[in-house]
Coordinates of C-alpha atoms and ligand atoms in Angstrom, one line a residue:
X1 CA 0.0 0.0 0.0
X2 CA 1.5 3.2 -1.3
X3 CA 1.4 6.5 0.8
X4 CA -1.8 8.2 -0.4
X5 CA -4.1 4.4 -0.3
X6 CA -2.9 4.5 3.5
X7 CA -3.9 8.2 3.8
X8 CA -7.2 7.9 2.6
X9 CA -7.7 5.2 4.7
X10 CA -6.9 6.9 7.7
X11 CA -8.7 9.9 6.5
X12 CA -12.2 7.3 6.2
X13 CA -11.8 6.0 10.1
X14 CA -10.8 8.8 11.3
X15 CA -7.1 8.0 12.3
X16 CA -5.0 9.9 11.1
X17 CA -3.4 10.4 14.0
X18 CA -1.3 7.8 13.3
X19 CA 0.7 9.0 11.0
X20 CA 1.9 12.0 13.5
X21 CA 5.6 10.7 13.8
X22 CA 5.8 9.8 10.5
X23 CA 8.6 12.8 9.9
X24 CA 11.1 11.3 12.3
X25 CA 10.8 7.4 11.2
X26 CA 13.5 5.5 9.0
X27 CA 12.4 4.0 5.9
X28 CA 12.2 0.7 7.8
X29 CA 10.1 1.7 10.5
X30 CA 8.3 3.8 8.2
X31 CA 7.9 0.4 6.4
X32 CA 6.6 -0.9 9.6
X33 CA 4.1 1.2 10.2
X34 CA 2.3 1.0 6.6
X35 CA 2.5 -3.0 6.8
X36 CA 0.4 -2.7 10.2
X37 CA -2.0 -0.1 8.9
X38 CA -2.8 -2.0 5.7
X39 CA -2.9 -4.8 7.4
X40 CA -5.6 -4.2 9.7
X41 CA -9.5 -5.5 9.2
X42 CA -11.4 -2.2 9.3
X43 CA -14.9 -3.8 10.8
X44 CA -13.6 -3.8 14.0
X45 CA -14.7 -0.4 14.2
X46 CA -17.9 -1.1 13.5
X47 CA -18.3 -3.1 17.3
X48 CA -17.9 0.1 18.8
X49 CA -21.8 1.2 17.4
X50 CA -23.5 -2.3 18.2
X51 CA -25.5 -2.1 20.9
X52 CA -25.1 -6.1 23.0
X53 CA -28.2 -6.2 23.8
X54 CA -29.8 -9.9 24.6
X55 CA -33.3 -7.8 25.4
X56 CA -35.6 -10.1 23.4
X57 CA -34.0 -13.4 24.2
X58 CA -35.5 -15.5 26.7
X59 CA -32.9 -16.8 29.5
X60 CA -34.0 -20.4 31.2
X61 CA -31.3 -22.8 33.5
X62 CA -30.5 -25.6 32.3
X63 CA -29.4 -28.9 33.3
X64 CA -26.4 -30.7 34.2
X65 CA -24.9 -33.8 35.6
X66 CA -23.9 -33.8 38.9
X67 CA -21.2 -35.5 40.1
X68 CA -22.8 -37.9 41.9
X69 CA -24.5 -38.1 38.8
X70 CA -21.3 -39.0 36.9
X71 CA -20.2 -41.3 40.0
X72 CA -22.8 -43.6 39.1
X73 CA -22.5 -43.9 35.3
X74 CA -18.2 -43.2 35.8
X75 CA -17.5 -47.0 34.2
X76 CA -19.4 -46.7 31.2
X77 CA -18.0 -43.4 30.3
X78 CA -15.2 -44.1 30.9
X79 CA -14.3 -46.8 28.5
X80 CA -16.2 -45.0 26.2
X81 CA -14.3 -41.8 26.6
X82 CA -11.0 -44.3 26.1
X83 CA -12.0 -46.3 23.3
X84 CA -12.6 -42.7 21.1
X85 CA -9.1 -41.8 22.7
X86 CA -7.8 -45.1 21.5
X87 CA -9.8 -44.6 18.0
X88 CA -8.1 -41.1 17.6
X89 CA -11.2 -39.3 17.8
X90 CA -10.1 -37.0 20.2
X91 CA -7.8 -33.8 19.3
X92 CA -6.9 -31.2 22.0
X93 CA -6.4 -27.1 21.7
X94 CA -4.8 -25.3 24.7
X95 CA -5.7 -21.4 24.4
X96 CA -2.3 -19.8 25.3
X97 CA -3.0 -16.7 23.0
X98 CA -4.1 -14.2 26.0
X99 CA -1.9 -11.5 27.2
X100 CA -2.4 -12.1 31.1
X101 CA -2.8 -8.7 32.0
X102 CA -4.1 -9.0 35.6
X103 CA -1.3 -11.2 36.6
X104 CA 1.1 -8.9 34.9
X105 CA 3.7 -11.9 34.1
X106 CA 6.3 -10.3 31.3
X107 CA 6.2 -13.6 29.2
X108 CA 3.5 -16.0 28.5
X109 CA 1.4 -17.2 31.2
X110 CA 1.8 -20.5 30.7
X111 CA 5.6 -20.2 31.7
X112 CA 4.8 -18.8 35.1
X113 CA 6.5 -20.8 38.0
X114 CA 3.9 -22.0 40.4
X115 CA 6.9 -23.6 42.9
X116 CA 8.1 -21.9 45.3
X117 CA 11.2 -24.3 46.1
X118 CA 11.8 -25.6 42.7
X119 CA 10.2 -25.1 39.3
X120 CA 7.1 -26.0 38.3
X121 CA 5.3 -24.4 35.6
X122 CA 1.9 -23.5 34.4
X123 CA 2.6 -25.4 31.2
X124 CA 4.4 -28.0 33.1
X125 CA 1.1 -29.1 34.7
X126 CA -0.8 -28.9 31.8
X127 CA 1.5 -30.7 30.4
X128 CA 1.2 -33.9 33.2
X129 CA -2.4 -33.6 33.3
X130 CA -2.3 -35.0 29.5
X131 CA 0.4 -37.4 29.8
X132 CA -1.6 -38.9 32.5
X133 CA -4.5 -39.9 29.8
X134 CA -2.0 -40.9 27.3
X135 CA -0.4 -42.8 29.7
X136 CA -3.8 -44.2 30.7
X137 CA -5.2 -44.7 27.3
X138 CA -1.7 -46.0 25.3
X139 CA -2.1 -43.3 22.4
X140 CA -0.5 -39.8 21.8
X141 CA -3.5 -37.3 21.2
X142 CA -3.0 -34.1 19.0
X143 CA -2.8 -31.0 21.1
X144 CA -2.8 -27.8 19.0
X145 CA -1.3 -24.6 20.8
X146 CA -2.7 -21.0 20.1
X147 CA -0.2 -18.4 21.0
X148 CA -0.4 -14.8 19.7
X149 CA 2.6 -12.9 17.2
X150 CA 3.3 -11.8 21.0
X151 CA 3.9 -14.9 22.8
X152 CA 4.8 -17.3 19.6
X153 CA 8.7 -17.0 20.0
X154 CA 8.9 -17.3 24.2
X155 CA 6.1 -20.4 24.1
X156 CA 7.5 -22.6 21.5
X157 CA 11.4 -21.7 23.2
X158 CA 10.0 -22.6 26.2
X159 CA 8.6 -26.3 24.9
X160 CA 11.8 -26.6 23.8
X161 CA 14.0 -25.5 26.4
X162 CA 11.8 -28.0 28.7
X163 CA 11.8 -31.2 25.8
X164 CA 8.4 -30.7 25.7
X165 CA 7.7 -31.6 29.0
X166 CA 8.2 -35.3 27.4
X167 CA 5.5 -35.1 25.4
X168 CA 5.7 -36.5 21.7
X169 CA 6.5 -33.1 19.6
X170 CA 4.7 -34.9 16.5
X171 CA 1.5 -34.4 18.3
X172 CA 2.4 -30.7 19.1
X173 CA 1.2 -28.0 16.9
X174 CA 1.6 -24.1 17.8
X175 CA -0.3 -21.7 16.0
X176 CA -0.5 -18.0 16.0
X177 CA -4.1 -16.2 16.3
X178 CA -4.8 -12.8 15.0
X179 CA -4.1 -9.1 16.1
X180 CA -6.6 -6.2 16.2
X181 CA -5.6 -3.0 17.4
X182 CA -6.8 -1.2 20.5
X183 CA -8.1 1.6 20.7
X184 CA -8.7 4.8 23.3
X185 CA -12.2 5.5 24.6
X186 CA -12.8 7.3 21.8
X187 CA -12.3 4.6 19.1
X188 CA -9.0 6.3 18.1
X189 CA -5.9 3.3 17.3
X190 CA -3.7 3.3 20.4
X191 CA 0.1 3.5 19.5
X192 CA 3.1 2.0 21.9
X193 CA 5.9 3.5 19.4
X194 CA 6.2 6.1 16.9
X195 CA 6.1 3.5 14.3
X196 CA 3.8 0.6 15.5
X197 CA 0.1 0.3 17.0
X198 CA -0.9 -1.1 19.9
X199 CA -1.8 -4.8 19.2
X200 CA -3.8 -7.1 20.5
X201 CA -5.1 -10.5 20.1
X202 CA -8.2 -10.8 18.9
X203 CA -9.8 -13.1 22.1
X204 CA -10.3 -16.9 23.0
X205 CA -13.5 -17.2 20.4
X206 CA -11.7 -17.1 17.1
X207 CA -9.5 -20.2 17.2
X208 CA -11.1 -22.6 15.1
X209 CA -10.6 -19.8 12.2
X210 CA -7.3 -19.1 13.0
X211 CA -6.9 -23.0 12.5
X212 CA -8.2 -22.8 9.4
X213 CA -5.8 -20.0 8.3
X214 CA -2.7 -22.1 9.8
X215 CA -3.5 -24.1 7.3
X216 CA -4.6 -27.0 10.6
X217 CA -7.8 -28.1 9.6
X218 CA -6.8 -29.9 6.5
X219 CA -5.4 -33.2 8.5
X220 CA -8.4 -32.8 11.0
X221 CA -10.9 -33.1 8.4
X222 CA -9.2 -36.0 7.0
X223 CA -8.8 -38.1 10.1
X224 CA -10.8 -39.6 12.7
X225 CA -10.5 -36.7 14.9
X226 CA -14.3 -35.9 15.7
X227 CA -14.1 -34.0 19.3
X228 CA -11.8 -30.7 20.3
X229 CA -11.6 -30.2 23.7
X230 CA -10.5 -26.6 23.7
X231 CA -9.4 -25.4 27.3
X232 CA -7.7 -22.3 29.0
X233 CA -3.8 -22.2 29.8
X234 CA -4.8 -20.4 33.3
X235 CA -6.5 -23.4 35.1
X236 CA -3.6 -26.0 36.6
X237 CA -5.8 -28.4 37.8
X238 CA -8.4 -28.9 35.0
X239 CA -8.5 -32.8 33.8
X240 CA -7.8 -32.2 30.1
X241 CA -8.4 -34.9 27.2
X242 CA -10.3 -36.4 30.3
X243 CA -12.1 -40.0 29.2
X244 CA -14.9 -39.2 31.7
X245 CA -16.0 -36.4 30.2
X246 CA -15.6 -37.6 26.8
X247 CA -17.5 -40.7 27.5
X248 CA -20.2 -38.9 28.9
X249 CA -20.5 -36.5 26.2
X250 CA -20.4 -39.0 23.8
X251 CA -22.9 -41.2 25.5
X252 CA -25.4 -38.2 26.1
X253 CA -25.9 -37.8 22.5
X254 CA -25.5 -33.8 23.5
X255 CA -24.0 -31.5 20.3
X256 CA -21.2 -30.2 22.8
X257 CA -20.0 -30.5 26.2
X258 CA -18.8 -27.9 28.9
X259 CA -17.0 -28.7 32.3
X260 CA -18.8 -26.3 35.4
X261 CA -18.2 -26.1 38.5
X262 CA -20.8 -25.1 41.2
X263 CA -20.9 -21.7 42.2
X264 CA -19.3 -21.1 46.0
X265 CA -21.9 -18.6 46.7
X266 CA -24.7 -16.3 44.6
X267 CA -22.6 -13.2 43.9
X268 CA -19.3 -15.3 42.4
X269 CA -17.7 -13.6 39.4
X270 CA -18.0 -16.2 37.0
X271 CA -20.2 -16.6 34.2
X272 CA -23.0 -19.4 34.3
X273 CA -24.3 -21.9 31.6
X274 CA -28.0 -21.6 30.8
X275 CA -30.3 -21.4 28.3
X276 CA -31.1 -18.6 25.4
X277 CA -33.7 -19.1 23.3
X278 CA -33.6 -23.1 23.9
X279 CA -29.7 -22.8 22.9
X280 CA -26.7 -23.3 25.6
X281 CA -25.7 -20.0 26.4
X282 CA -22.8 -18.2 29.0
X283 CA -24.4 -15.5 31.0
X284 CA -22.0 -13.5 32.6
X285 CA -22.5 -12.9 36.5
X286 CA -23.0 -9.0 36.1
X287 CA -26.0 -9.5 33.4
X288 CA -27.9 -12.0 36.0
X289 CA -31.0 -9.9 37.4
X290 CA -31.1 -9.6 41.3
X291 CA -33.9 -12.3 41.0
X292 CA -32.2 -14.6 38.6
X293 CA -28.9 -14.4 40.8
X294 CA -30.7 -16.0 44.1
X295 CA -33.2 -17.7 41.8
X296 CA -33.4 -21.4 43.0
X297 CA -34.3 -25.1 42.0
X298 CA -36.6 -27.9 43.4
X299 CA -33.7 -29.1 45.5
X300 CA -32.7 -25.7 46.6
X301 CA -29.6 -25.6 44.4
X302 CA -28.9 -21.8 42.3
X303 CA -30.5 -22.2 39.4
X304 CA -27.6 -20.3 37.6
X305 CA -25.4 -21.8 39.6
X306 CA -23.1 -23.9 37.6
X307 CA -19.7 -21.7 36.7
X308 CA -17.8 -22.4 33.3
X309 CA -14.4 -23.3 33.7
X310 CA -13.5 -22.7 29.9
X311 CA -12.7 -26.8 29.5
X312 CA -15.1 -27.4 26.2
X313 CA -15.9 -30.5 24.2
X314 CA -16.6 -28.8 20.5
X315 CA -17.8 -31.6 17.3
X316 CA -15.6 -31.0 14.5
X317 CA -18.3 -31.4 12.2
X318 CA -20.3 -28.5 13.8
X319 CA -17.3 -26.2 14.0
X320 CA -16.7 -27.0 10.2
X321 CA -20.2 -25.4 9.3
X322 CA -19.6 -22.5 11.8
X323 CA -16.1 -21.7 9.6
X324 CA -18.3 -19.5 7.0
X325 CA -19.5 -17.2 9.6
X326 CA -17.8 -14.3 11.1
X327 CA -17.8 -14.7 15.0
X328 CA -18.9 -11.1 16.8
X329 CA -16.2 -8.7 18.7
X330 CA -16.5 -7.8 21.8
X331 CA -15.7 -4.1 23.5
X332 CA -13.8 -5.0 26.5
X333 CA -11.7 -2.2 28.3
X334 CA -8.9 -3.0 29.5
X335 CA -4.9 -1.3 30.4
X336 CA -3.1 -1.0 27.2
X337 CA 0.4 0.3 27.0
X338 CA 0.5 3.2 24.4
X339 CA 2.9 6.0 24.2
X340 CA 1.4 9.4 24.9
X341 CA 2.2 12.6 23.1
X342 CA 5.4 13.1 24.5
X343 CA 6.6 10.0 23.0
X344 CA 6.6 8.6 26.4
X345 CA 5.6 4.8 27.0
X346 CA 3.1 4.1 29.7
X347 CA 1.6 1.8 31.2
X348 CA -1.7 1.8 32.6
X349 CA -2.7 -0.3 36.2
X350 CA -6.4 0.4 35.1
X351 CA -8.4 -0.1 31.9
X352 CA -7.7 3.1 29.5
X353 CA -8.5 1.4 26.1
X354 CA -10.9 -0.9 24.3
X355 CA -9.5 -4.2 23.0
X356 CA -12.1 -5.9 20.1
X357 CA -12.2 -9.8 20.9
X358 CA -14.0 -12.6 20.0
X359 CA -15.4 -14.6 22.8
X360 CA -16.0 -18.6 23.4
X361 CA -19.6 -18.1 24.5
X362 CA -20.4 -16.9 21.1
X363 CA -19.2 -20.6 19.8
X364 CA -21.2 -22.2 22.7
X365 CA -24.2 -20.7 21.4
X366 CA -23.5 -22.5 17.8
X367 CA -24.0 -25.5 19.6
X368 CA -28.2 -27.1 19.8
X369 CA -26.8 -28.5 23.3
X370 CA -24.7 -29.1 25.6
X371 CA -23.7 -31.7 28.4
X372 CA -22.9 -29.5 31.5
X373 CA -20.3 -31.8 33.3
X374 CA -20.3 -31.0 37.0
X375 CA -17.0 -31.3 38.6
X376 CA -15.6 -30.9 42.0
X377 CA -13.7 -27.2 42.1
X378 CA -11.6 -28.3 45.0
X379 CA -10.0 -30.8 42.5
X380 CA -10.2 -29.4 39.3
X381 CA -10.7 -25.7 39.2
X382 CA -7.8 -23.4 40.1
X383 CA -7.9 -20.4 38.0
X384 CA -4.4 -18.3 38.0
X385 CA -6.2 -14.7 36.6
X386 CA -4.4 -12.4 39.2
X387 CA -2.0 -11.6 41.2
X388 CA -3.6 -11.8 44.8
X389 CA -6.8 -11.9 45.5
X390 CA -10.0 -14.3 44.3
X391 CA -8.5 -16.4 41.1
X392 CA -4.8 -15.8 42.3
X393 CA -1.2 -17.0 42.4
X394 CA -1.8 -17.5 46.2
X395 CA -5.4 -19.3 45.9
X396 CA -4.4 -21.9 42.9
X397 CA -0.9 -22.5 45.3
X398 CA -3.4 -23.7 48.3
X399 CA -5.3 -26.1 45.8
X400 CA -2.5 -27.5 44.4
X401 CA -1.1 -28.3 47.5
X402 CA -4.6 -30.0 48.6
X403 CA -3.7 -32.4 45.5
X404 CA -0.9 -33.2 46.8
X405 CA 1.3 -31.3 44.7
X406 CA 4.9 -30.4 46.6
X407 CA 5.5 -27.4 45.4
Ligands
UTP1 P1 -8.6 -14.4 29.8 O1 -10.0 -14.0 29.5 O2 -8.3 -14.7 31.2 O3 -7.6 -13.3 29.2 O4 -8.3 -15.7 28.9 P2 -6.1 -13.2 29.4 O5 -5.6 -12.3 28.2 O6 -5.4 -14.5 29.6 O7 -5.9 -12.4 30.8 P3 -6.2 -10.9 31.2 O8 -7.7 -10.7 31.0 O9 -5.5 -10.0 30.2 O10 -5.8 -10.8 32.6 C1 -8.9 -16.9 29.1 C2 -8.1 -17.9 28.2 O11 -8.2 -17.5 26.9 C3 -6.9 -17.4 26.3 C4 -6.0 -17.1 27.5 O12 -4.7 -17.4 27.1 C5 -6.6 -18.0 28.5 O13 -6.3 -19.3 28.3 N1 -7.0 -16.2 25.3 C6 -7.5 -15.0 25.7 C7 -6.4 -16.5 24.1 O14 -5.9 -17.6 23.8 N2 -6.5 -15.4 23.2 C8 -7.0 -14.2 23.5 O15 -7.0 -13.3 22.7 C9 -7.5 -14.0 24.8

């Protein structure tokens, strides 16, 4: 793109602004710049005048198994879950692409040390969980890793550096998703140099096209891969590739399948699986009415009570069809780093920007149904999202140690 196409473009979304240093930049940075501009994928502007609005939808709870529910069937799924393990019908995608600003780690999170006398990674226990099912089950399983142009180049030396934490590296596949730039309150394209924008990537809901444009989906479409189970880097004690749940999602003839945990109490910050308009649905814990929030069932249980843990079984063949449409962006604010108009880098403790993202929920809702697989948060849900607090370093240290992990 030439000088005056980039112009005119800026000149159309109103960001011109961006080309303020241009006097002082070399040719190369100049180069730079123009590359990101003309590379960006303008209709992320246009989520800044949708309204999210779910007014006309109808919101209902909906089901799940319990886990004494899954106690008494645990057998059957089981084999089941292993036999499609065995069969190759299971593929794996860890969602390492996020930027981890809460915790404030400088690399990725997955390479955070939760030891505290010797080292023992985020990515390290990811890494056991899995081997324990492939251990269990005699067969390697795919597991596809989405990093961002960020986090690519310290996540794959990381593998490395660690031998892959002795897992086959024919069955790993790293992947970079895509970048949209953030933007001030005002819609106008943060910068954190004179020459580059502030980039970001583009959320956990886009994955399955950024598979697609890694070129990925070819040898999934052409094997006997029929289940993703697509989970978050952030929770070290999630069962992943877990027979269980496969079996049972399998076995309950259910589109999709979602791992919850059971709220501690009304008021939790976590969004809950339900219903909208007959289709599974996330709500997130500040859109739940006062009524809905202490609303309860026959038993007495909260009838938005079961919290996602981001641990998903997707059908391949469902994603495939989805492929053709363009999943929504999100507004979220959030602290970006920019450079102000001294040319000075800051960065912000609290949210200053908007970032555009796609979100899983939106994929979720693809789905005609979903198994909501109950399981026990003392034993498989430890979040890392900040640094103290609810969801911390310190919290997920105290669970591991309940598992029995030394650390
Ligand atoms: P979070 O919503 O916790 O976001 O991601 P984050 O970027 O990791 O952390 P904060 O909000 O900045 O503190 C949930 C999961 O989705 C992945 C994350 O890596 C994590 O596993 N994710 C998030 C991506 O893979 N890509 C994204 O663009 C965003």
């Amino acid at each position: 793109m030439n000088n005056t196409i980039i112009n005119d473009f800026l000149e159309k979304y109103n960001q011109k602004h961006l080309l303020q240093y241009e006097d002082k930049l070399s040719n190369d940075e100049r180069e730079i710049l123009y590359n990101q501009i003309s590379n960006i994928d303008w209709s992320f502007l246009d989520s800044l005048s949708k309204k999210e609005s779910n007014e006309n939808s109808i919101i209902e709870p909906i089901g799940a198994l319990s886990i004494s529910d899954i106690k008494d069937n645990q057998a059957s799924y089981k084999a089941t879950g292993i036999k499609a393990i065995q069969d190759g019908k299971l593929c794996l995608l860890l969602l390492a692409g996020g930027q981890g600003t809460r915790l404030g780690h400088d690399k990725p999170k997955g390479c955070f040390n939760m030891g505290i006398t010797k080292e023992l990674s985020i990515f390290s226990l990811l890494m056991e969980h899995t081997l324990k099912v492939v251990k269990e089950t005699g067969s390697w399983i795919h597991m596809y890793i989405m990093t961002s142009d960020i986090n690519y180049q310290d996540t794959t030396s990381f593998f490395k550096e660690h031998d892959n934490f002795g897992y086959n590296p024919d069955y790993l596949h790293f992947f970079v998703q895509e970048l949209n730039p953030a933007t001030d309150f005002n819609g106008k394209i943060l910068m954190n140099s004179s020459h580059t924008l502030a980039l970001s990537p583009n959320g956990n809901g886009g994955w399955f096209s950024s598979m697609n444009k890694a070129g990925l989906l070819d040898e999934i479409f052409n094997g006997p891969v029929e289940w993703i189970n697509v989970f978050a880097v952030d929770n070290v004690l999630q069962g992943i590739a877990d027979p269980v749940f496969l079996g049972a999602t399998i076995e309950s003839g259910k589109m999709c399948g979602s791992k919850v945990v059971r709220k501690a109490f009304p008021e939790e910050k976590v969004g809950a699986i339900c219903k909208e308009n007959g289709k599974p649905h996330i709500i997130e814990y500040y859109e739940l009415s006062e009524d809905m929030r202490y609303q309860t069932t026959e038993d007495g249980a909260l009838a938005y009570g079961f919290g996602v843990t981001l641990n998903y079984l997707f059908p391949i063949s469902r994603l495939k069809e989805t492929l053709d449409s363009k999943m929504p962006l999100h507004v979220v604010k959030k602290a970006v780093p920019y450079i102000n108009d001294k040319l000075e880098y800051i960065e912000p403790t609290e949210p200053n920007g908007l970032k555009f993202e796609t979100l899983a929920l939106d994929l979720i809702h693809e789905m005609d149904d979903c198994l909501v697989f109950e399981v026990d948060r003392e034993k498989e849900f430890a979040p890392v999202k900040n640094k103290s607090g609810v969801d911390s370093i310190d919290t997920a240290r105290e669970l591991l140690k309940k598992n029995g992990y030394e650390l």
